[in-house]
XYZ file of C-alpha atoms in Angstrom:
734
model
C 2.710 59.862 77.347
C 0.124 62.449 78.352
C -2.739 62.537 75.878
C -2.245 65.391 73.404
C -5.964 66.267 73.618
C -5.627 66.739 77.379
C -2.612 68.977 76.859
C -4.392 71.078 74.275
C -7.396 71.293 76.570
C -5.110 72.724 79.247
C -3.758 75.248 76.768
C -7.239 76.180 75.577
C -8.308 76.820 79.146
C -5.617 79.464 79.362
C -5.826 81.165 75.969
C -8.802 82.544 74.035
C -10.495 79.842 71.944
C -10.084 81.814 68.724
C -6.261 81.726 68.950
C -4.499 79.121 66.792
C -1.329 77.357 67.939
C 1.299 75.971 65.644
C 1.999 72.257 65.447
C 5.548 72.827 66.708
C 4.384 74.663 69.807
C 1.826 71.968 70.618
C 4.539 69.323 70.260
C 6.930 71.279 72.473
C 4.381 71.752 75.247
C 3.092 68.180 74.903
C 6.601 66.785 75.413
C 7.036 69.031 78.430
C 3.753 67.829 79.967
C 4.944 64.232 79.530
C 7.743 64.941 82.006
C 5.824 67.020 84.510
C 2.833 69.289 84.497
C 3.275 72.972 83.771
C 1.483 75.747 85.579
C -0.839 77.999 83.605
C 1.671 80.827 83.962
C 4.492 78.660 82.581
C 2.446 77.688 79.506
C 1.613 81.356 78.888
C 5.275 82.359 79.232
C 6.512 79.620 76.879
C 3.876 80.598 74.306
C 4.864 84.255 74.606
C 8.561 83.400 74.049
C 7.635 81.110 71.149
C 5.555 83.836 69.500
C 8.116 86.628 70.065
C 11.026 84.519 68.801
C 9.109 83.394 65.715
C 8.266 86.995 64.779
C 11.808 88.236 65.513
C 13.366 85.589 63.216
C 10.604 85.662 60.587
C 12.837 87.067 57.819
C 15.833 84.833 58.527
C 16.790 81.506 56.990
C 19.518 79.010 57.739
C 22.067 77.693 55.229
C 19.759 74.738 54.598
C 17.035 77.125 53.419
C 14.690 76.318 56.299
C 13.337 79.099 58.560
C 15.856 80.140 61.217
C 13.174 79.810 63.875
C 13.259 76.029 63.392
C 16.688 76.107 65.058
C 15.212 77.896 68.093
C 12.519 75.204 68.364
C 15.127 72.424 68.226
C 17.232 74.086 70.918
C 14.174 74.377 73.169
C 13.165 70.778 72.359
C 16.546 69.475 73.538
C 16.085 71.394 76.779
C 12.663 69.777 77.185
C 14.253 66.316 76.734
C 16.762 67.227 79.445
C 13.847 68.115 81.791
C 14.881 71.741 82.118
C 12.689 74.340 83.807
C 10.370 76.644 81.870
C 12.784 79.575 82.344
C 15.573 77.653 80.612
C 13.218 76.550 77.801
C 12.164 80.183 77.289
C 15.817 81.283 77.169
C 16.441 78.509 74.620
C 13.679 79.880 72.380
C 15.166 83.383 72.662
C 18.883 82.462 72.709
C 19.728 84.103 69.354
C 17.156 86.903 69.470
C 19.236 89.725 70.980
C 22.290 88.915 68.875
C 20.612 88.352 65.503
C 17.337 90.337 65.538
C 15.984 93.752 66.492
C 14.846 92.433 69.873
C 16.526 94.481 72.626
C 17.703 93.927 76.174
C 14.818 96.032 77.434
C 12.289 93.984 75.429
C 13.410 90.725 77.042
C 13.573 92.175 80.572
C 10.132 93.789 80.263
C 8.503 90.604 78.953
C 10.339 87.913 80.952
C 12.385 89.492 83.749
C 16.086 89.763 84.582
C 16.765 86.061 85.175
C 15.756 84.992 81.666
C 17.565 87.991 80.167
C 20.761 86.991 82.008
C 20.479 83.483 80.570
C 20.010 84.808 77.024
C 22.807 87.337 77.479
C 25.116 84.624 78.860
C 24.535 82.406 75.819
C 25.137 85.394 73.516
C 28.476 86.083 75.194
C 29.489 82.430 74.928
C 28.607 82.490 71.221
C 30.979 85.422 70.735
C 33.923 83.398 72.047
C 36.031 81.805 69.302
C 38.558 79.057 69.992
C 40.443 78.898 66.698
C 42.679 81.907 67.362
C 46.323 81.958 68.417
C 47.182 80.259 71.699
C 47.167 83.294 74.027
C 43.870 84.582 72.627
C 42.415 81.078 72.760
C 43.445 80.808 76.393
C 41.760 84.132 77.180
C 38.592 82.885 75.501
C 38.643 79.641 77.474
C 38.894 81.702 80.632
C 35.915 83.878 79.632
C 33.848 80.811 78.853
C 34.549 79.021 82.099
C 33.932 82.152 84.150
C 30.458 82.160 82.580
C 29.934 78.474 83.317
C 31.043 78.853 86.925
C 28.579 81.704 87.520
C 25.448 79.984 86.110
C 25.606 76.411 84.844
C 22.274 76.833 82.994
C 24.020 79.038 80.430
C 26.303 76.239 79.243
C 23.374 73.787 79.178
C 21.544 76.085 76.729
C 24.775 76.474 74.745
C 25.171 72.680 74.670
C 21.714 72.402 73.112
C 22.586 75.099 70.564
C 25.868 73.366 69.677
C 24.186 69.947 69.408
C 21.684 71.153 66.800
C 24.384 73.068 64.920
C 26.429 69.851 64.725
C 23.347 67.904 63.583
C 22.909 70.344 60.658
C 26.593 71.079 59.983
C 26.565 69.485 56.510
C 25.012 72.649 55.029
C 28.067 74.770 55.888
C 31.243 75.249 53.794
C 33.813 72.515 54.494
C 36.333 74.854 56.137
C 33.679 76.097 58.576
C 32.500 72.536 59.233
C 36.027 71.575 60.252
C 36.476 74.604 62.540
C 33.198 73.972 64.373
C 33.841 70.220 64.631
C 37.343 70.706 66.073
C 36.009 73.261 68.552
C 33.274 70.808 69.567
C 35.809 68.003 70.010
C 38.270 70.089 72.030
C 35.903 72.230 74.117
C 32.270 71.174 74.294
C 32.543 67.362 74.378
C 35.169 67.298 77.189
C 33.167 69.829 79.201
C 29.959 67.801 78.749
C 31.858 64.761 80.038
C 33.251 66.746 82.977
C 29.712 67.843 83.876
C 28.496 64.235 83.709
C 26.370 64.632 80.546
C 27.492 61.339 79.025
C 24.749 61.015 76.379
C 25.468 64.510 75.086
C 29.229 63.890 75.047
C 28.750 60.647 73.085
C 26.456 62.259 70.510
C 28.742 65.269 70.034
C 31.787 63.031 69.560
C 29.971 60.868 67.005
C 28.923 63.980 65.071
C 32.524 65.229 65.160
C 33.757 61.899 63.760
C 31.076 62.031 61.060
C 32.275 65.520 60.079
C 36.049 65.061 60.264
C 36.301 61.390 59.198
C 33.131 60.586 57.196
C 34.539 57.419 55.564
C 35.546 55.933 58.912
C 32.196 56.917 60.452
C 30.244 55.216 57.645
C 32.433 52.092 57.795
C 31.852 51.691 61.547
C 28.116 52.351 61.086
C 27.867 49.562 58.492
C 29.745 47.112 60.722
C 27.509 47.965 63.676
C 24.342 47.346 61.681
C 25.568 43.860 60.683
C 26.691 42.839 64.202
C 23.883 44.275 66.337
C 21.617 41.207 65.987
C 24.383 38.832 67.050
C 25.328 41.075 69.979
C 21.711 41.230 71.129
C 21.520 37.421 71.011
C 24.542 37.143 73.352
C 23.029 39.743 75.700
C 19.646 37.967 75.796
C 21.299 34.629 76.628
C 23.390 36.257 79.357
C 20.444 38.175 80.840
C 17.972 35.254 80.957
C 19.136 33.612 84.257
C 19.548 37.053 85.865
C 15.986 37.874 84.837
C 14.664 34.718 86.532
C 16.513 35.337 89.806
C 15.497 39.009 90.039
C 11.839 38.049 89.607
C 12.227 35.297 92.206
C 13.557 37.905 94.672
C 10.750 40.393 93.867
C 13.146 43.017 92.529
C 11.605 45.122 89.784
C 14.220 46.045 87.193
C 15.027 47.225 83.711
C 17.857 45.648 81.700
C 19.486 47.776 79.003
C 22.117 46.789 76.489
C 24.935 49.344 76.396
C 25.649 50.369 72.832
C 29.141 51.664 72.171
C 29.172 54.970 70.354
C 31.106 55.161 67.118
C 33.795 57.568 68.257
C 34.588 55.323 71.223
C 34.988 52.346 68.877
C 37.243 54.388 66.580
C 39.434 55.554 69.487
C 39.863 52.018 70.840
C 40.741 50.649 67.400
C 43.224 53.471 66.945
C 44.914 53.695 70.346
C 44.938 49.995 71.275
C 45.440 48.703 67.721
C 42.386 46.448 68.034
C 40.175 45.044 65.311
C 36.441 45.735 65.244
C 35.650 42.191 66.457
C 38.168 42.412 69.334
C 36.397 45.480 70.712
C 33.172 43.493 71.045
C 34.807 40.691 73.025
C 33.624 42.598 76.121
C 29.850 43.063 76.057
C 27.980 45.216 78.539
C 24.537 45.554 80.079
C 23.025 47.960 82.565
C 20.521 46.913 85.242
C 18.278 49.651 86.669
C 16.534 48.994 90.007
C 14.334 51.222 92.222
C 16.296 51.234 95.497
C 19.928 51.598 96.528
C 19.925 48.417 98.644
C 18.603 46.489 95.619
C 21.781 47.440 93.728
C 23.826 45.347 96.153
C 21.235 42.548 96.204
C 21.411 42.410 92.397
C 25.212 42.302 92.562
C 25.025 39.258 94.844
C 22.628 37.492 92.461
C 24.912 38.083 89.458
C 27.974 36.800 91.329
C 26.041 33.640 92.275
C 25.243 32.968 88.615
C 28.519 34.001 86.953
C 32.184 33.990 87.991
C 33.345 37.556 88.776
C 36.727 39.037 87.814
C 37.543 40.624 91.169
C 40.164 43.131 89.990
C 37.571 44.680 87.670
C 35.014 45.393 90.401
C 34.329 49.082 91.158
C 31.819 50.563 93.585
C 31.083 54.108 92.429
C 28.008 54.223 94.677
C 30.146 54.210 97.823
C 32.768 56.444 96.162
C 31.078 58.594 93.470
C 33.137 60.080 90.667
C 33.959 63.766 90.829
C 31.212 64.562 88.273
C 28.549 62.878 90.438
C 28.494 59.525 88.619
C 27.288 56.571 90.746
C 27.060 52.919 89.757
C 28.389 49.458 90.618
C 30.629 47.970 87.908
C 31.416 44.264 87.846
C 32.895 42.122 85.075
C 32.028 38.411 84.923
C 32.635 35.394 82.688
C 29.532 34.359 80.751
C 29.059 31.311 78.522
C 32.092 30.093 76.563
C 34.360 32.408 78.530
C 32.895 35.578 77.012
C 33.292 38.557 79.351
C 30.389 40.810 80.276
C 30.537 44.105 82.127
C 27.441 44.760 84.237
C 26.539 48.200 85.588
C 23.971 48.317 88.399
C 22.312 51.558 89.507
C 19.035 53.189 90.553
C 16.836 55.241 88.216
C 18.120 58.473 89.753
C 21.725 57.339 89.317
C 21.009 56.383 85.702
C 19.513 59.783 85.008
C 22.541 61.506 86.562
C 24.920 59.232 84.617
C 23.309 60.137 81.302
C 22.344 63.765 81.883
C 24.855 64.843 84.534
C 24.388 68.287 86.014
C 21.272 68.858 83.887
C 19.472 66.101 85.802
C 19.577 68.147 88.996
C 17.807 71.145 87.457
C 14.991 68.997 86.067
C 11.742 70.934 85.786
C 12.176 72.622 89.161
C 12.165 76.386 89.500
C 13.204 76.146 93.175
C 15.993 73.599 93.471
C 16.090 71.705 96.772
C 19.144 71.356 99.004
C 20.104 67.882 97.739
C 19.987 68.967 94.105
C 21.926 72.141 94.855
C 24.591 70.062 96.621
C 24.825 67.812 93.562
C 25.156 70.811 91.251
C 27.851 72.301 93.471
C 29.795 69.016 93.368
C 29.669 69.069 89.572
C 31.118 72.562 89.272
C 33.127 72.965 92.489
C 36.341 71.932 90.710
C 35.768 74.716 88.194
C 34.840 77.363 90.751
C 37.933 76.493 92.800
C 40.125 76.839 89.722
C 38.597 80.140 88.636
C 38.710 81.508 92.189
C 42.368 80.618 92.718
C 43.376 82.277 89.463
C 41.348 85.404 90.196
C 43.185 85.827 93.497
C 46.408 86.417 91.559
C 47.135 88.185 88.302
C 44.996 86.598 85.604
C 47.156 84.392 83.425
C 44.959 82.940 80.657
C 47.717 80.650 79.350
C 48.186 79.183 82.829
C 44.412 78.798 83.154
C 44.322 76.842 79.874
C 47.140 74.535 80.994
C 45.468 73.842 84.344
C 42.067 73.417 82.723
C 43.371 70.712 80.390
C 44.605 68.810 83.434
C 41.153 68.941 85.044
C 39.154 68.198 81.890
C 40.940 65.201 80.502
C 42.292 63.163 83.420
C 40.744 60.067 85.011
C 40.239 59.838 88.757
C 41.506 57.811 91.700
C 40.184 57.582 95.266
C 42.507 57.654 98.288
C 41.973 57.842 102.046
C 43.411 60.044 104.788
C 44.546 58.508 108.123
C 41.104 59.422 109.550
C 39.334 57.558 106.749
C 38.231 60.654 104.801
C 37.893 60.030 101.058
C 39.730 62.241 98.539
C 39.253 62.247 94.765
C 42.398 62.999 92.753
C 43.576 62.792 89.167
C 45.076 59.522 87.964
C 48.787 59.166 88.821
C 48.569 61.934 91.441
C 51.428 62.122 93.945
C 51.502 62.574 97.737
C 52.139 66.279 97.054
C 48.822 66.506 95.161
C 47.104 64.816 98.096
C 48.787 67.188 100.579
C 47.518 70.298 98.766
C 44.001 68.832 98.647
C 44.089 68.392 102.419
C 45.261 71.993 102.973
C 47.625 74.393 101.205
C 49.875 74.644 104.282
C 50.175 70.852 104.442
C 51.301 70.982 100.819
C 53.868 73.728 101.432
C 55.411 71.882 104.402
C 55.280 68.239 103.236
C 58.614 66.420 103.468
C 57.605 62.802 102.826
C 54.590 60.506 102.866
C 53.441 57.165 104.191
C 51.333 55.162 101.743
C 49.690 52.088 103.251
C 52.065 52.423 106.209
C 55.293 52.588 104.160
C 57.498 55.656 103.603
C 57.505 56.623 99.899
C 59.096 59.469 97.881
C 56.968 62.546 97.223
C 56.983 61.839 93.476
C 55.380 58.369 93.873
C 52.147 57.697 91.975
C 49.107 56.967 94.131
C 46.535 54.286 93.312
C 42.853 53.952 94.176
C 42.369 52.636 97.700
C 45.717 53.894 99.028
C 45.808 55.195 102.618
C 48.000 58.307 102.595
C 49.615 60.125 105.508
C 51.659 63.305 104.957
C 54.646 64.110 107.182
C 55.415 67.836 107.468
C 58.084 70.193 108.751
C 57.884 73.945 109.313
C 61.328 74.214 107.707
C 60.140 72.658 104.431
C 59.127 74.827 101.461
C 58.041 73.942 97.903
C 60.672 73.133 95.305
C 60.619 74.106 91.641
C 61.193 70.422 90.833
C 57.759 69.567 92.299
C 56.175 71.030 89.180
C 57.668 68.185 87.153
C 55.531 65.502 88.736
C 52.418 66.971 90.398
C 49.239 66.233 88.432
C 46.417 68.334 89.860
C 45.587 71.919 88.961
C 45.274 72.840 92.637
C 48.811 71.682 93.483
C 50.377 73.245 90.379
C 48.651 76.550 91.028
C 49.682 76.717 94.718
C 53.307 75.832 93.929
C 53.592 78.361 91.102
C 52.070 81.124 93.206
C 54.410 80.345 96.126
C 57.490 80.314 93.881
C 56.434 83.562 92.256
C 56.000 85.265 95.648
C 59.376 83.987 96.855
C 61.077 85.173 93.687
C 59.558 88.611 94.126
C 60.839 88.769 97.726
C 64.309 87.546 96.756
C 64.589 89.865 93.759
C 63.720 92.876 95.947
C 66.345 91.822 98.520
C 69.005 91.301 95.854
C 68.247 94.620 94.163
C 68.400 96.438 97.511
C 71.806 94.883 98.285
C 73.205 95.833 94.854
C 72.036 99.448 95.135
C 73.139 99.840 98.782
C 76.611 98.541 97.922
C 76.925 100.933 94.976
C 75.786 103.953 97.013
C 78.293 103.115 99.771
C 81.024 102.881 97.141
C 80.444 106.499 96.048
C 79.550 107.619 99.615
C 76.008 108.679 98.666
C 73.897 106.440 100.929
C 71.413 109.255 101.642
C 70.439 109.225 97.949
C 68.212 106.225 98.707
C 65.664 108.590 100.315
C 65.364 110.593 97.094
C 65.008 107.420 95.015
C 62.374 106.032 97.398
C 60.322 109.254 97.308
C 60.519 109.726 93.520
C 60.415 106.287 91.841
C 58.359 107.681 88.939
C 61.458 109.561 87.726
C 62.646 106.137 86.535
C 59.208 105.067 85.337
C 58.329 102.876 88.353
C 55.474 103.226 90.840
C 57.548 102.234 93.895
C 61.116 101.468 94.920
C 60.460 97.718 95.167
C 59.924 97.627 91.420
C 63.243 99.454 90.960
C 64.973 96.801 93.071
C 63.337 94.034 91.021
C 64.368 95.641 87.722
C 67.927 96.053 88.997
C 68.240 92.445 90.182
C 66.920 91.099 86.869
C 69.270 93.255 84.777
C 66.587 95.452 83.211
C 68.315 98.588 84.528
C 71.814 99.277 85.871
C 73.105 101.005 88.981
C 74.603 103.744 86.783
C 71.225 104.445 85.188
C 69.592 104.754 88.613
C 72.247 106.970 90.238
C 72.707 109.280 87.242
C 68.956 109.957 87.293
C 68.956 111.168 90.919
C 72.479 112.573 91.401
C 73.003 116.266 90.640
C 76.828 116.285 90.463
C 78.847 114.643 87.695
C 80.587 111.610 89.159
C 82.611 109.080 87.212
C 80.155 106.180 87.090
C 81.994 104.329 84.343
C 83.243 101.486 86.545
C 80.295 101.396 88.930
C 78.529 98.534 87.145
C 81.773 96.609 86.625
C 80.481 95.547 83.220
C 82.624 94.449 80.277
C 81.599 94.959 76.626
C 80.631 91.281 76.438
C 78.469 91.366 79.580
C 76.748 94.568 78.362
C 75.900 92.839 75.096
C 74.528 89.767 76.858
C 72.477 91.868 79.295
C 70.955 93.899 76.470
C 70.096 90.775 74.486
C 68.411 89.226 77.496
C 66.463 92.418 78.170
C 64.956 92.199 74.672
C 63.777 88.686 75.488
C 61.904 89.857 78.604
C 63.407 86.965 80.546
C 62.704 83.287 80.366
C 59.757 81.096 81.294
C 60.493 78.093 83.501
C 57.754 75.450 83.496
C 55.174 78.159 82.829
C 56.524 80.684 85.375
C 57.944 84.010 84.242
C 60.993 83.817 86.433
C 62.669 86.990 87.745
C 65.201 85.212 89.940
C 67.360 83.246 87.532
C 71.023 83.372 86.626
C 72.734 82.638 83.317
C 75.695 80.296 83.064
C 78.871 82.326 82.527
C 80.387 79.248 80.921
C 78.181 79.517 77.813
C 76.430 82.940 78.036
C 73.068 81.913 76.532
C 71.032 84.541 74.697
C 67.593 84.406 73.040
C 67.505 82.003 70.153
C 69.709 79.437 71.847
C 68.296 76.112 72.926
C 68.405 76.352 76.722
C 67.890 74.220 79.819
C 67.456 75.140 83.476
C 69.290 73.617 86.401
C 68.222 74.049 90.036
C 71.309 75.350 91.871
C 71.101 75.081 95.644
C 71.003 78.544 97.191
C 70.963 80.342 93.822
C 67.677 79.380 92.219
C 67.757 78.305 88.564
C 70.831 78.602 86.335
C 70.161 78.725 82.586
C 72.652 77.076 80.201
C 72.813 76.579 76.457
C 71.457 73.156 75.540
C 74.884 72.026 74.291
C 76.882 73.485 77.190
C 79.550 71.039 78.384
C 79.191 72.310 81.953
C 75.591 71.118 82.381
C 75.591 68.741 85.376
C 75.491 65.013 84.671
C 72.382 62.983 83.928
C 72.458 61.636 87.487
C 70.853 64.930 88.565
C 67.898 64.830 86.158
C 65.475 65.701 88.977
C 67.081 69.149 89.115
C 66.700 69.814 85.366
C 63.797 72.009 84.218
C 62.108 72.900 80.948
C 63.080 76.469 80.054
C 62.152 78.662 77.103
C 62.779 82.228 76.054
C 59.873 84.607 76.532
C 60.189 86.260 73.094
C 57.280 87.728 71.121
C 56.569 86.677 67.530
C 57.698 89.995 66.023
C 60.664 90.577 68.298
C 64.285 90.254 67.244
C 67.322 89.381 69.321
C 71.027 90.061 69.165
C 73.801 87.670 68.345
C 77.592 87.951 68.155
C 79.511 86.513 65.221
C 83.263 86.066 65.141
C 84.492 86.172 61.539
C 88.054 85.175 60.644
C 89.546 86.000 57.228
C 92.497 87.245 55.190
C 93.328 90.902 55.850
C 92.563 92.501 52.479
C 91.031 95.570 50.908
C 87.187 95.690 51.061
C 87.097 92.878 53.645
C 84.666 94.836 55.859
C 82.697 96.215 52.891
C 81.985 92.733 51.465
C 80.749 91.431 54.818
C 78.496 94.414 55.588
C 76.949 94.274 52.098
C 76.111 90.588 52.593
C 74.466 91.394 55.914
C 72.449 94.355 54.620
C 71.402 92.311 51.578
C 69.446 90.050 53.922
C 67.771 93.061 55.563
C 69.565 92.429 58.869
C 70.403 95.247 61.263
C 74.131 95.537 62.023
C 74.428 96.883 65.579
C 78.207 97.177 65.930
C 81.518 96.042 64.406
C 84.961 95.586 65.962
C 87.802 94.492 63.599
C 91.428 93.842 64.418
C 94.176 92.820 61.985
C 97.443 91.104 62.819
C 100.016 89.431 60.588
C 97.711 89.344 57.554
C 94.753 87.899 59.500
C 91.594 89.908 60.179
C 89.292 89.081 63.121
C 85.890 90.774 63.264
C 83.293 90.761 66.037
C 79.882 91.582 64.500
C 76.780 92.157 66.647
C 73.602 91.578 64.601
C 69.905 91.922 65.328
C 68.029 88.931 63.891
C 64.662 87.191 64.210
C 65.612 83.568 64.724
C 68.341 80.966 64.343
C 67.259 80.176 60.775
C 68.074 83.743 59.769
C 71.392 83.387 61.584
C 72.218 80.249 59.580
C 71.417 82.045 56.315
C 73.756 84.942 57.075
C 76.542 82.584 58.166
C 76.229 80.578 54.952
C 76.336 83.761 52.869
C 79.416 85.102 54.673
C 81.288 81.790 54.244
C 81.318 82.145 50.436
C 82.957 85.600 50.548
C 86.473 85.533 49.130
C 89.126 85.139 51.842
C 86.795 84.082 54.666
C 88.409 81.366 56.779
C 85.816 80.766 59.480
C 82.640 82.165 61.032
C 81.345 81.134 64.424
C 78.724 82.103 66.946
C 80.088 83.458 70.222
């Protein structure tokens, strides 16, 4: 460590001798000098930020009672430990200043320039994003956050530091707020830190989350670790001793580290694999750090000469790095008494990247070199691709959230193209996923695949090391069923966008055919010119939207023609719609359609056998030539289980406060006040009665009641109430 006196001498050479510097500032700068020397200008700038931030927060205190400025120091100190540049350290000192003090945008720009202001402003905007809201709002907030990350990765690194210190001091907050912040950290910040390769940060955040949400479990694991650490170290020392001798004999300088398991990892393994604490420590691990890449492989050879390797557990992440930049050789061997040891071998640079991830490539450099910039781009390219692809279409935050979860939480596999090019995919990816990673057009046209020289179905799962060849045809197009088994965000996004475009084309064609046929029927084909020139008369910006609305049942031919036709024609039979079909169409219009595997589908049809309406449990079936047919879940006409590949998840697209219509057939004795008793029961439950149709024959009354209700539970309540009315024989949903 650089001598503190030398550091202070450097500072004194810059500032007037009569100026006093706080202990915290000296410590901050001293730690920074330990990593790499600072220029005089950088020291001045850090001091200026330190001084301004301290004055701005001088009247503020944290929940613990300590000065708020202490938090700013801790945030900056974390950034120093992560070797960040002086600009990032300055932004860390100022990260809460604009939001929480009288310091203004202009103040920061005038003192430190636009770049540092943009960093501070970016952190402020991230701090405003809350993730505990309802799903759609949460999805929108995820999208905002990741747009920020994709534009400047330094912003999230500062936010990571802020979140880390907040988690370290979370015990001073009310319990309900502790839980909210801990859950947000578990679901958002820890997975993102992992995805960006910041393993140490991820591990510490997850341990702090466990300590907050499950304090008894955390303390129990901590106690067990403290009692077993000595024994574990003894095993590691015995295992390492012969390796140590051979490395010295071969003149390889090295550092051997024991790999401590973090508490949350232990808890997850005990939970998910139903293992005891002792079973988890059956596999011990060490890490060997060497100076040069070629010495990694030399060390591997030495270890395999001493101990018996388990070949199926060998992984070379140096030759095939993980998607977050991680590089290392992993080998598992049998030590004494059959105890297994996992050994990780890597260079110092690889170790730094493994522990600090994307932050390692910023280091203390103001001007990042080409190699570091390439590494940073690899870390965030997956995110930029995802954001870019979604920005090309209508922003759909819910879809973004679904795709993001795929990319954040999945493991990786490595497969090869016929030319030997390496592709990184999510675990259990299919040939379709591979095809879309090669090129979108290859994905659209893929008909089958060869894996390791053998023809396989498109829904087969790929494994690391597979050689994959895609066979294509210009006549092939994506199928809705592909969405059931593709794994990658890129493939899902391409397929959904293609299906949506095709549905738009088909709905326009269908609407045009319906309207043309109707106009020919009344011999008014020239009316199409008037409709085309004045679509706003119907509330649409162009005629294509009119066609789409017509094909999806949102408007009728009669409504269109009556709007543009001057004379009074009999349009009663033009739509060829019965009372029942009008009711069903209106009910479906309220629902705004259905969502099929996340796609708001305009080109669907409803099974006439069961006439599903909102509130019913429904399923979708891919009908060749007619898109997707929606049936009630209990419909007897749903095709057999042998066609499961053509079944899709379908749900109504109904808002929380929206109601839907339902038809009830009520059978009872024809008596006085029969209708009055039923309507009073309905109104007593605050349910809107839309229409009634009652017929009586031979002492039996049959009523068709159309009601507007919120959900099926409300429907069950009204049915139960009607059943106890005197003379009621039966009530059933139609």
